[in-house]
PDB file of C-alpha atoms and ligand atoms in Angstrom:
ATOM      1  CA  MET A  35      62.370  80.150 100.219  1.00 83.00           C
ATOM      2  CA  LYS A  36      63.725  79.294  96.843  1.00 95.00           C
ATOM      3  CA  ILE A  37      65.049  76.355  94.902  1.00 97.00           C
ATOM      4  CA  HIS A  38      68.924  76.342  95.222  1.00 97.00           C
ATOM      5  CA  HIS A  39      69.424  73.609  92.586  1.00 97.00           C
ATOM      6  CA  ILE A  40      68.118  70.479  91.142  1.00 98.00           C
ATOM      7  CA  GLY A  41      70.444  67.422  91.320  1.00 98.00           C
ATOM      8  CA  ILE A  42      70.657  65.080  88.449  1.00 98.00           C
ATOM      9  CA  ALA A  43      72.555  61.734  88.793  1.00 98.00           C
ATOM     10  CA  VAL A  44      74.658  60.894  85.715  1.00 98.00           C
ATOM     11  CA  GLY A  45      76.700  57.897  84.864  1.00 97.00           C
ATOM     12  CA  SER A  46      79.366  60.043  83.288  1.00 97.00           C
ATOM     13  CA  LEU A  47      79.872  63.838  83.427  1.00 98.00           C
ATOM     14  CA  ALA A  48      81.812  63.658  80.159  1.00 97.00           C
ATOM     15  CA  ALA A  49      78.769  62.013  78.412  1.00 97.00           C
ATOM     16  CA  ALA A  50      76.208  64.151  80.003  1.00 98.00           C
ATOM     17  CA  ARG A  51      77.747  67.613  79.728  1.00 98.00           C
ATOM     18  CA  PRO A  52      77.525  68.242  76.025  1.00 98.00           C
ATOM     19  CA  VAL A  53      73.787  67.977  75.925  1.00 97.00           C
ATOM     20  CA  PHE A  54      73.155  70.134  78.890  1.00 97.00           C
ATOM     21  CA  GLU A  55      75.687  72.705  77.614  1.00 98.00           C
ATOM     22  CA  GLU A  56      73.994  72.741  74.173  1.00 98.00           C
ATOM     23  CA  LEU A  57      70.599  73.116  75.953  1.00 97.00           C
ATOM     24  CA  LEU A  58      71.839  75.915  78.417  1.00 97.00           C
ATOM     25  CA  GLY A  59      74.221  77.531  75.953  1.00 97.00           C
ATOM     26  CA  LYS A  60      77.008  77.711  78.376  1.00 97.00           C
ATOM     27  CA  PRO A  61      79.640  75.826  80.328  1.00 97.00           C
ATOM     28  CA  PRO A  62      79.312  75.061  83.981  1.00 98.00           C
ATOM     29  CA  GLU A  63      79.965  77.820  86.503  1.00 96.00           C
ATOM     30  CA  SER A  64      81.991  75.291  88.479  1.00 96.00           C
ATOM     31  CA  ILE A  65      83.140  71.700  88.551  1.00 97.00           C
ATOM     32  CA  GLU A  66      84.346  70.285  91.719  1.00 96.00           C
ATOM     33  CA  VAL A  67      84.850  67.055  93.834  1.00 96.00           C
ATOM     34  CA  VAL A  68      82.842  66.962  97.014  1.00 93.00           C
ATOM     35  CA  GLU A  69      85.007  64.495  99.042  1.00 91.00           C
ATOM     36  CA  GLU A  70      82.427  63.956 101.771  1.00 87.00           C
ATOM     37  CA  GLN A  71      79.914  62.724  99.346  1.00 90.00           C
ATOM     38  CA  LYS A  72      82.381  61.095  96.889  1.00 95.00           C
ATOM     39  CA  VAL A  73      80.793  62.927  93.921  1.00 96.00           C
ATOM     40  CA  ARG A  74      82.027  65.178  91.072  1.00 97.00           C
ATOM     41  CA  VAL A  75      79.742  68.031  90.572  1.00 97.00           C
ATOM     42  CA  ALA A  76      79.064  70.314  87.539  1.00 98.00           C
ATOM     43  CA  MET A  77      76.943  73.287  88.490  1.00 97.00           C
ATOM     44  CA  TYR A  78      75.056  75.310  85.774  1.00 98.00           C
ATOM     45  CA  ARG A  79      73.368  78.514  86.772  1.00 97.00           C
ATOM     46  CA  VAL A  80      69.776  78.573  85.411  1.00 97.00           C
ATOM     47  CA  GLY A  81      68.221  82.008  86.368  1.00 95.00           C
ATOM     48  CA  GLU A  82      68.327  82.293  90.246  1.00 93.00           C
ATOM     49  CA  SER A  83      68.494  78.447  90.485  1.00 97.00           C
ATOM     50  CA  ARG A  84      71.050  75.903  89.080  1.00 97.00           C
ATOM     51  CA  LEU A  85      71.259  72.480  87.603  1.00 98.00           C
ATOM     52  CA  GLU A  86      73.748  70.138  89.413  1.00 98.00           C
ATOM     53  CA  LEU A  87      74.984  67.156  87.423  1.00 98.00           C
ATOM     54  CA  LEU A  88      76.511  64.546  89.789  1.00 98.00           C
ATOM     55  CA  GLU A  89      78.837  61.659  88.957  1.00 98.00           C
ATOM     56  CA  ALA A  90      80.219  59.173  91.531  1.00 98.00           C
ATOM     57  CA  THR A  91      84.098  59.372  92.103  1.00 97.00           C
ATOM     58  CA  CYS A  92      84.306  55.864  93.274  1.00 96.00           C
ATOM     59  CA  GLU A  93      82.274  52.540  93.623  1.00 93.00           C
ATOM     60  CA  ASP A  94      81.493  53.012  97.278  1.00 94.00           C
ATOM     61  CA  SER A  95      79.994  56.427  96.688  1.00 95.00           C
ATOM     62  CA  PRO A  96      76.295  56.654  97.870  1.00 92.00           C
ATOM     63  CA  LEU A  97      75.652  57.990  94.433  1.00 95.00           C
ATOM     64  CA  ALA A  98      77.142  54.981  92.871  1.00 96.00           C
ATOM     65  CA  ARG A  99      74.753  52.788  94.859  1.00 94.00           C
ATOM     66  CA  SER A 100      71.954  54.993  93.953  1.00 92.00           C
ATOM     67  CA  LEU A 101      72.750  54.872  90.190  1.00 96.00           C
ATOM     68  CA  ALA A 102      73.063  51.074  90.365  1.00 96.00           C
ATOM     69  CA  LYS A 103      69.619  50.883  91.961  1.00 94.00           C
ATOM     70  CA  ARG A 104      67.739  53.520  90.094  1.00 93.00           C
ATOM     71  CA  GLY A 105      69.785  54.541  87.109  1.00 97.00           C
ATOM     72  CA  GLN A 106      70.414  58.076  85.872  1.00 98.00           C
ATOM     73  CA  GLY A 107      67.812  60.987  86.313  1.00 97.00           C
ATOM     74  CA  LEU A 108      66.411  63.364  88.808  1.00 97.00           C
ATOM     75  CA  HIS A 109      68.256  62.817  92.032  1.00 96.00           C
ATOM     76  CA  HIS A 110      67.309  65.502  94.585  1.00 97.00           C
ATOM     77  CA  ILE A 111      65.899  69.066  94.992  1.00 98.00           C
ATOM     78  CA  ALA A 112      67.832  71.531  97.083  1.00 98.00           C
ATOM     79  CA  LEU A 113      65.991  74.232  98.987  1.00 98.00           C
ATOM     80  CA  VAL A 114      67.747  77.389 100.563  1.00 97.00           C
ATOM     81  CA  VAL A 115      67.072  77.807 104.174  1.00 97.00           C
ATOM     82  CA  GLU A 116      68.433  80.639 106.399  1.00 95.00           C
ATOM     83  CA  ASP A 117      69.472  78.681 109.542  1.00 96.00           C
ATOM     84  CA  LEU A 118      70.228  75.095 108.562  1.00 97.00           C
ATOM     85  CA  ALA A 119      71.030  73.656 112.067  1.00 97.00           C
ATOM     86  CA  GLY A 120      67.899  75.377 113.604  1.00 97.00           C
ATOM     87  CA  THR A 121      65.811  74.056 110.565  1.00 97.00           C
ATOM     88  CA  LEU A 122      67.096  70.345 111.196  1.00 98.00           C
ATOM     89  CA  ARG A 123      66.308  70.574 114.852  1.00 98.00           C
ATOM     90  CA  LYS A 124      62.720  71.901 114.146  1.00 98.00           C
ATOM     91  CA  LEU A 125      62.077  69.165 111.387  1.00 97.00           C
ATOM     92  CA  GLU A 126      63.434  66.440 113.585  1.00 97.00           C
ATOM     93  CA  SER A 127      61.173  67.490 116.453  1.00 97.00           C
ATOM     94  CA  ALA A 128      58.255  67.455 114.034  1.00 97.00           C
ATOM     95  CA  GLY A 129      59.026  63.876 113.375  1.00 97.00           C
ATOM     96  CA  VAL A 130      60.665  64.261 109.893  1.00 97.00           C
ATOM     97  CA  ARG A 131      63.195  61.726 109.111  1.00 97.00           C
ATOM     98  CA  LEU A 132      66.758  63.122 108.459  1.00 98.00           C
ATOM     99  CA  ILE A 133      69.627  61.622 106.762  1.00 96.00           C
ATOM    100  CA  ASP A 134      71.960  64.295 108.123  1.00 95.00           C
ATOM    101  CA  ARG A 135      71.319  65.358 111.647  1.00 95.00           C
ATOM    102  CA  GLU A 136      74.030  68.112 111.401  1.00 95.00           C
ATOM    103  CA  PRO A 137      75.054  70.234 108.555  1.00 96.00           C
ATOM    104  CA  HIS A 138      78.053  69.144 106.488  1.00 92.00           C
ATOM    105  CA  HIS A 139      80.039  70.568 103.482  1.00 90.00           C
ATOM    106  CA  GLY A 140      78.391  70.420 100.173  1.00 88.00           C
ATOM    107  CA  ALA A 141      79.201  71.903  96.713  1.00 85.00           C
ATOM    108  CA  GLY A 142      80.587  75.452  96.852  1.00 84.00           C
ATOM    109  CA  ASN A 143      81.636  74.811 100.370  1.00 83.00           C
ATOM    110  CA  GLU A 144      78.215  75.670 101.557  1.00 92.00           C
ATOM    111  CA  GLN A 145      76.480  73.904 104.538  1.00 95.00           C
ATOM    112  CA  VAL A 146      74.066  71.217 103.453  1.00 96.00           C
ATOM    113  CA  ALA A 147      71.977  68.470 104.938  1.00 97.00           C
ATOM    114  CA  PHE A 148      69.689  65.791 103.419  1.00 96.00           C
ATOM    115  CA  LEU A 149      66.264  64.758 104.483  1.00 97.00           C
ATOM    116  CA  HIS A 150      65.225  61.198 104.124  1.00 96.00           C
ATOM    117  CA  PRO A 151      62.932  60.528 101.002  1.00 95.00           C
ATOM    118  CA  ALA A 152      60.566  58.407 103.200  1.00 95.00           C
ATOM    119  CA  SER A 153      59.584  61.724 104.956  1.00 93.00           C
ATOM    120  CA  ALA A 154      59.024  63.794 101.595  1.00 94.00           C
ATOM    121  CA  ALA A 155      56.909  61.790  99.283  1.00 95.00           C
ATOM    122  CA  GLY A 156      59.759  59.734  98.020  1.00 95.00           C
ATOM    123  CA  VAL A 157      61.737  62.847  96.943  1.00 96.00           C
ATOM    124  CA  LEU A 158      65.270  63.357  98.299  1.00 96.00           C
ATOM    125  CA  ILE A 159      65.456  66.944  99.727  1.00 97.00           C
ATOM    126  CA  GLU A 160      68.777  68.708 100.275  1.00 97.00           C
ATOM    127  CA  LEU A 161      68.686  71.788 102.467  1.00 98.00           C
ATOM    128  CA  VAL A 162      71.360  74.460 101.782  1.00 97.00           C
ATOM    129  CA  GLU A 163      72.461  77.443 103.848  1.00 97.00           C
ATOM    130  CA  GLU A 164      74.045  79.887 101.556  1.00 92.00           C
ATOM    131  CA  LYS A 165      77.461  81.455 102.556  1.00 84.00           C
TER     132      LYS A 165
HETATM  133 ZN1   ZN B 452      72.773  68.941  95.580  1.00 50.33          ZN
END
């Protein structure tokens, strides 16, 4: 298992990017809108992992609600799994609370699903099946 990326919620990509780009010494490897989640994502490669800066694309984005409630900061940790659908079934039968019972499209068009923070010590966990 490895950490695919760490998600950081920001109020504005334009405001947050310069600091991270100074820190990491490079531009993002991609910037894209993930329509399903109503977010715009800037992904920075850091070794075998990544930092993902997320901004909401509209006011009814789940991320906009999270920002209003908790403000900017660490948002989720994404772990790589080999068989996402199978992993979700296994976790669910073990009593883990899921946000997504089925995989859906995330950044980089990879299959992703979120677990409920109530089941993971208050941490929002994203599972990613790499292409
Ligand atoms: Zn993510």
